[in-house]
XYZ file of C-alpha atoms in Angstrom:
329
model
C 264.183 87.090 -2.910
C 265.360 90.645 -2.828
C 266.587 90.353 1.321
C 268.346 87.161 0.201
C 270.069 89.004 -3.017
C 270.921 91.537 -0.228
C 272.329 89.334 2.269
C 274.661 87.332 -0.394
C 276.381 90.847 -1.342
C 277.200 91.814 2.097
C 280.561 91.916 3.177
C 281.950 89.968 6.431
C 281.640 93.346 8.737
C 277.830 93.570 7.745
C 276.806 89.939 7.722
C 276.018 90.240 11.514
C 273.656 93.406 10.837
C 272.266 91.474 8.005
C 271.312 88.277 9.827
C 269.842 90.572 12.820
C 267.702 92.080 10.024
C 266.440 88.769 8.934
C 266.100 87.696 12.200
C 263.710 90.568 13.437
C 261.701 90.453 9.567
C 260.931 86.564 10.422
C 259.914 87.736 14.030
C 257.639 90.224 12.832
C 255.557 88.136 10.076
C 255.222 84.946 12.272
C 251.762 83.785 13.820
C 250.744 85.602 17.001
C 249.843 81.891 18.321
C 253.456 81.310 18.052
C 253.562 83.674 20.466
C 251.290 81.169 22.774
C 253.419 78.665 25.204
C 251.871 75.449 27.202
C 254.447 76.793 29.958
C 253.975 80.091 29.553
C 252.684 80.725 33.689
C 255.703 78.312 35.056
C 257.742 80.676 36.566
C 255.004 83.532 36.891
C 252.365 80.959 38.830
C 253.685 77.276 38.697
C 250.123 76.344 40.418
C 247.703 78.269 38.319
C 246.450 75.382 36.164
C 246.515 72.946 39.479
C 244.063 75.814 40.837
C 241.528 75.839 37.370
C 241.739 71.945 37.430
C 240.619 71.819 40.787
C 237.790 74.226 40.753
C 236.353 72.940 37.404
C 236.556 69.342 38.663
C 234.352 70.267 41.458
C 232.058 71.574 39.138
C 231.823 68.903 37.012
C 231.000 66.903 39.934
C 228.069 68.542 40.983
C 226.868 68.964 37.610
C 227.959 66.763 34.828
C 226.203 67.951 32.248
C 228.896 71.176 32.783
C 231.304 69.402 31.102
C 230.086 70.192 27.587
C 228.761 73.481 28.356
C 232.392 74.813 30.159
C 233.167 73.008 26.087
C 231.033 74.704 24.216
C 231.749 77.936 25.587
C 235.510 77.787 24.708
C 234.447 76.612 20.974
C 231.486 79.735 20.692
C 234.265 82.352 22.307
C 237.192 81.374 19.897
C 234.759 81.793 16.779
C 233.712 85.386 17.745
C 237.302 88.197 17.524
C 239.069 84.803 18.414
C 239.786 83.475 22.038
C 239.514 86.623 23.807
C 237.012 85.667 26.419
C 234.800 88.245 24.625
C 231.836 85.433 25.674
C 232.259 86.334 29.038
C 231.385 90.131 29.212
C 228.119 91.671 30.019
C 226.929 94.734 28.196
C 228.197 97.441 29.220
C 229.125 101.090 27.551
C 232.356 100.089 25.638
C 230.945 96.288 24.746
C 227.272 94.826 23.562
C 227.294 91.380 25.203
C 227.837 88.269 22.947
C 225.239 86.320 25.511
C 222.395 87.784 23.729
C 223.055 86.322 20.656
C 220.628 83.543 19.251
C 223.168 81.323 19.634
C 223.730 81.937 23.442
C 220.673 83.149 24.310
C 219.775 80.857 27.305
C 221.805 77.786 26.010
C 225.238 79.159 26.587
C 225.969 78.346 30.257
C 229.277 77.590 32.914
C 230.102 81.369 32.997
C 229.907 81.250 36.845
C 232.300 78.256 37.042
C 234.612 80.063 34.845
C 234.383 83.389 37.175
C 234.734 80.947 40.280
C 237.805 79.813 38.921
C 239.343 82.927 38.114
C 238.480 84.016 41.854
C 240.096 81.405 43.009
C 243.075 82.187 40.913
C 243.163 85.736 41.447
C 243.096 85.170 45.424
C 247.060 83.462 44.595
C 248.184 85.365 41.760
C 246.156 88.336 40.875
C 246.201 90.339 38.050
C 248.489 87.460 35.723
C 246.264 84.933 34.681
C 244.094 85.640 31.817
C 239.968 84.458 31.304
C 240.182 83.424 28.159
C 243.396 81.039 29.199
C 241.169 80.067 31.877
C 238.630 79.043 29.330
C 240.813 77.023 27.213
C 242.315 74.918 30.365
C 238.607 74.818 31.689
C 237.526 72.861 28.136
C 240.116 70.688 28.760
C 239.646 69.918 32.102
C 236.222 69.460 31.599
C 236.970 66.338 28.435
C 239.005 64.943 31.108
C 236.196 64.720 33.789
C 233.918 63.111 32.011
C 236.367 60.809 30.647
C 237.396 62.358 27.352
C 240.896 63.579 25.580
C 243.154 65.638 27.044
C 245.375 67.651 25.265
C 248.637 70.575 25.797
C 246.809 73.941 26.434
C 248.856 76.714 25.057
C 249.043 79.635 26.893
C 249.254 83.581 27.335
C 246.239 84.744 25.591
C 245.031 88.344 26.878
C 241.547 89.594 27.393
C 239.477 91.980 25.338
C 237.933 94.836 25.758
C 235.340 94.361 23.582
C 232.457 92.251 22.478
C 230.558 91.955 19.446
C 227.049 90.926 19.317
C 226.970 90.987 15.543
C 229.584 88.744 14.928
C 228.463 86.462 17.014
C 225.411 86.178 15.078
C 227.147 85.439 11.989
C 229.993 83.386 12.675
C 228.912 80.668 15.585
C 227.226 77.771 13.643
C 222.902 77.103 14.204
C 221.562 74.556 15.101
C 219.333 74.310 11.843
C 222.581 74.620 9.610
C 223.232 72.973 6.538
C 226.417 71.030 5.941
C 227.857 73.742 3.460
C 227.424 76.229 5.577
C 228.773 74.875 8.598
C 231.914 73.502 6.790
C 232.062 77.506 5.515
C 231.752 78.925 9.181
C 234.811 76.400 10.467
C 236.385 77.580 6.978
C 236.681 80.852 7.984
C 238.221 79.895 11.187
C 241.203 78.067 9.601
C 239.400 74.644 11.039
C 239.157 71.538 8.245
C 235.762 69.777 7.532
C 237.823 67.304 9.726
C 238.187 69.301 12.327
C 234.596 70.759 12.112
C 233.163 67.131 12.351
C 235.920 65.969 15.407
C 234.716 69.049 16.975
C 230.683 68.116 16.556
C 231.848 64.651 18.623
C 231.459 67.090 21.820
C 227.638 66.294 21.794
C 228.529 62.836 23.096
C 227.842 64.706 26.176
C 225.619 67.613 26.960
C 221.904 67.998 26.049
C 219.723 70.126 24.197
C 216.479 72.363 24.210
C 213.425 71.340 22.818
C 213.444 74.841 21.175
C 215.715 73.192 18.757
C 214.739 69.729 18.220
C 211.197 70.146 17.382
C 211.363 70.839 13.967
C 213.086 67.471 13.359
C 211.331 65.238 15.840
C 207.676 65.971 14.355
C 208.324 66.145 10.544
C 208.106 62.483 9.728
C 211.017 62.581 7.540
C 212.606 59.629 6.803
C 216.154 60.358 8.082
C 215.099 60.242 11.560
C 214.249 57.509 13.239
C 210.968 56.677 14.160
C 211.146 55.529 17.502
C 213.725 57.935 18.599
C 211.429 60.593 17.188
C 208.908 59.169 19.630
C 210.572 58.607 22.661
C 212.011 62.334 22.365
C 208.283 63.767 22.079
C 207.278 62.647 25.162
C 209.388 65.890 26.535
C 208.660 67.829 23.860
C 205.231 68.455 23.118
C 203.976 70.599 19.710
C 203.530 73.763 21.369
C 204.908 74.035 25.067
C 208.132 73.107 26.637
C 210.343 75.004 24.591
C 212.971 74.673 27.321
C 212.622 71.008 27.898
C 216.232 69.340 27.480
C 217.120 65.996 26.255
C 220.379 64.229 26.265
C 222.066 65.061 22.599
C 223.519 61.103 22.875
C 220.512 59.255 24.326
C 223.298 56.138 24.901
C 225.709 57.870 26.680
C 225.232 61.280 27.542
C 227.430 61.755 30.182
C 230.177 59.857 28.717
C 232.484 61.075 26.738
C 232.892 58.229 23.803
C 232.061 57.866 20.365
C 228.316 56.900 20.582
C 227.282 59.697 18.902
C 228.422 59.128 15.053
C 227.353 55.845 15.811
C 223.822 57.503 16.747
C 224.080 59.728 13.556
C 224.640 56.043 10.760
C 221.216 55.482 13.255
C 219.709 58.168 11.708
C 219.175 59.601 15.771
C 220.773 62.669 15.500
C 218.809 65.178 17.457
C 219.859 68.289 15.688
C 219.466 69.412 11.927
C 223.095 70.485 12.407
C 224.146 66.986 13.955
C 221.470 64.736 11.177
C 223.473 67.038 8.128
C 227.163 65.205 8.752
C 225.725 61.875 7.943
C 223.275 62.732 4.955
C 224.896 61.251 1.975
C 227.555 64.689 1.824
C 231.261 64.879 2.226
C 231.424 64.399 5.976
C 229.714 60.706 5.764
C 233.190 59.175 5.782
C 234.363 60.788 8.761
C 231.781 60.046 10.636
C 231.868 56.224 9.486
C 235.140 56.728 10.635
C 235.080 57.816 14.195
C 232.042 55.815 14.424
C 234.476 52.454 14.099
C 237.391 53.829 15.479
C 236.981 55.639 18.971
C 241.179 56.653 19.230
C 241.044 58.375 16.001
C 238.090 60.218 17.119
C 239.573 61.359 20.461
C 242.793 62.162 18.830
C 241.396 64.398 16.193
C 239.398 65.791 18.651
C 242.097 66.721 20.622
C 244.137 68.655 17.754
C 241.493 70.483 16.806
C 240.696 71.944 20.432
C 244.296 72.988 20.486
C 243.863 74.499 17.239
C 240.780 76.119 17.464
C 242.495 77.715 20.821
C 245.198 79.047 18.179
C 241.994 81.190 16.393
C 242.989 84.917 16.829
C 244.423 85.422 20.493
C 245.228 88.413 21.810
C 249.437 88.179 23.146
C 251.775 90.846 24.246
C 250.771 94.252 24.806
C 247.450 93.485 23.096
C 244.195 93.320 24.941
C 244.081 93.404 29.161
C 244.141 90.557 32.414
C 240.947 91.368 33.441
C 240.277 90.958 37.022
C 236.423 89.840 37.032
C 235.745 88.005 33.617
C 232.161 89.558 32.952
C 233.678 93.651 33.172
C 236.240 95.087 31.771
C 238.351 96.734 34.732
């Protein structure tokens, strides 16, 4: 109110410094993702995303199941000091690696592909293309290969120099999570329950440890299904095999679709944090939803990948390029 009482008393030789004024105040309180640009490496390295595309489809080939891991990796690096690539450093002296944290301890995979592509990248254009860009385009890449959405990656996030352990801890979402808490953790991250639940359609693909199944599988609960229960404990057994992995969509787990909120009506959802969105709470809709209507899932799914990409990046003179993703150079 007061710039605009200011700018309406001005005379005609001032109203150019005035508008420059209001110009630079807007500048300075817009988002830093505005700052972010799907064509922001055009001029600087027109082939840059041909190069990512290229190595993570090879990657994908050998392995599918790499697809939701290069996925996951993008989501659990955005939700800790935003998408910095802060996932992809080891400890060292100025940073306690985010790999150790329950979360990501031996689940969290794909950092190799993502350092293979940033070789690969660096070897045409070194020292301009940032890992945690190369993350976001690898996600994407990946939901193509395997026959999901694709979506505009926005670009010219910088690198951190940091890592934080801690916050990994308390921000990335458990596998045991209740639906409250989980909707509070996306919350915090400016995602929507919407968004939270589109985002949980990524374990159409991928598969999970028996570490954190087992709880669910043997407690004879009624919202589990009994033979699903059964056929999964034949690979998990009470007391060994705590690394054992089975397919999170036992349909079509290498398939990106929209079998899984079909699986969770089912009641074969193989996580507590999967079984919680279709429990009789505030997500049951959504998932009835997507489970009828596999376009509206991919679509949401798409927007909120390219927001969750918006969470927090570092632009400008902020942060570094690193030239290896695990060390800060």
């Amino acid at each position: 109110m007061g710039l605009v009482a200011v700018c309406s008393r001005s005379t005609s030789r001032s109203s150019y410094a005035c508008i420059m004024v209001t110009m630079m105040l807007l500048l300075a309180y817009m988002p830093c993702e505005a700052l972010l640009s799907s064509t922001f490496y055009d001029k600087m390295c027109p082939n840059a995303l041909n190069t990512i595309r290229t190595s993570i489809r090879t990657a994908v080939s050998s392995e599918r199941r790499m697809a939701a891991s290069l996925i996951r990796l993008h989501f659990h690096d955005c939700f800790v000091q935003g998408c910095d690539a802060s996932i992809l450093l080891d400890d060292a002296a100025s940073a306690t690696s985010e790999r150790n944290a329950l979360q990501n301890l031996r689940s969290a995979r794909g950092y190799e592909v993502i350092e293979a592509a940033k070789s690969q990248v660096e070897s045409i254009f070194p020292g301009v293309v940032s890992c945690a860009d190369i993350l976001a385009v690898a996600a994407r890449d990946a939901s193509v290969a395997v026959g999901g959405p694709t979506w505009t990656v926005k670009l010219g996030r910088r690198d951190s120099t940091s890592a934080s352990l801690s916050q990994a801890e308390t921000d990335l979402p458990r596998f045991s999570g209740g639906l409250e808490k989980i909707i509070s953790l996306f919350d915090n991250k400016g995602l929507s329950a919407r968004d939270m639940v589109a985002l949980s359609g990524s374990h159409t693909i991928g598969q999970a440890q028996c570490v954190t199944f087992r709880d669910r599988i043997y407690n004879n609960a009624s919202d589990i299904d009994a033979g699903f229960a059964s056929t999964r404990k034949h690979r998990c057994p009470t007391n060994d095999g705590n690394g054992n992995l089975a397919p999170l969509d036992l349909v079509t787990p290498n398939s990106f679709d929209n079998n899984y909120f079909k699986n969770l009506i089912q009641r074969k959802g193989l996580l507590e944090s999967d079984r919680v969105l279709f429990s009789g709470g505030s997500t049951d809709s959504i998932v009835s939803e997507y489970s009828k209507s596999p376009a509206t899932f991919s679509s949401d799914f798409a927007s909120a990948m390219v927001k969750m990409g918006d969470i927090e990046p570092l632009t400008g003179s902020s942060g570094v390029i690193r030239k290896l993703c695990s060390a800060i150079n």
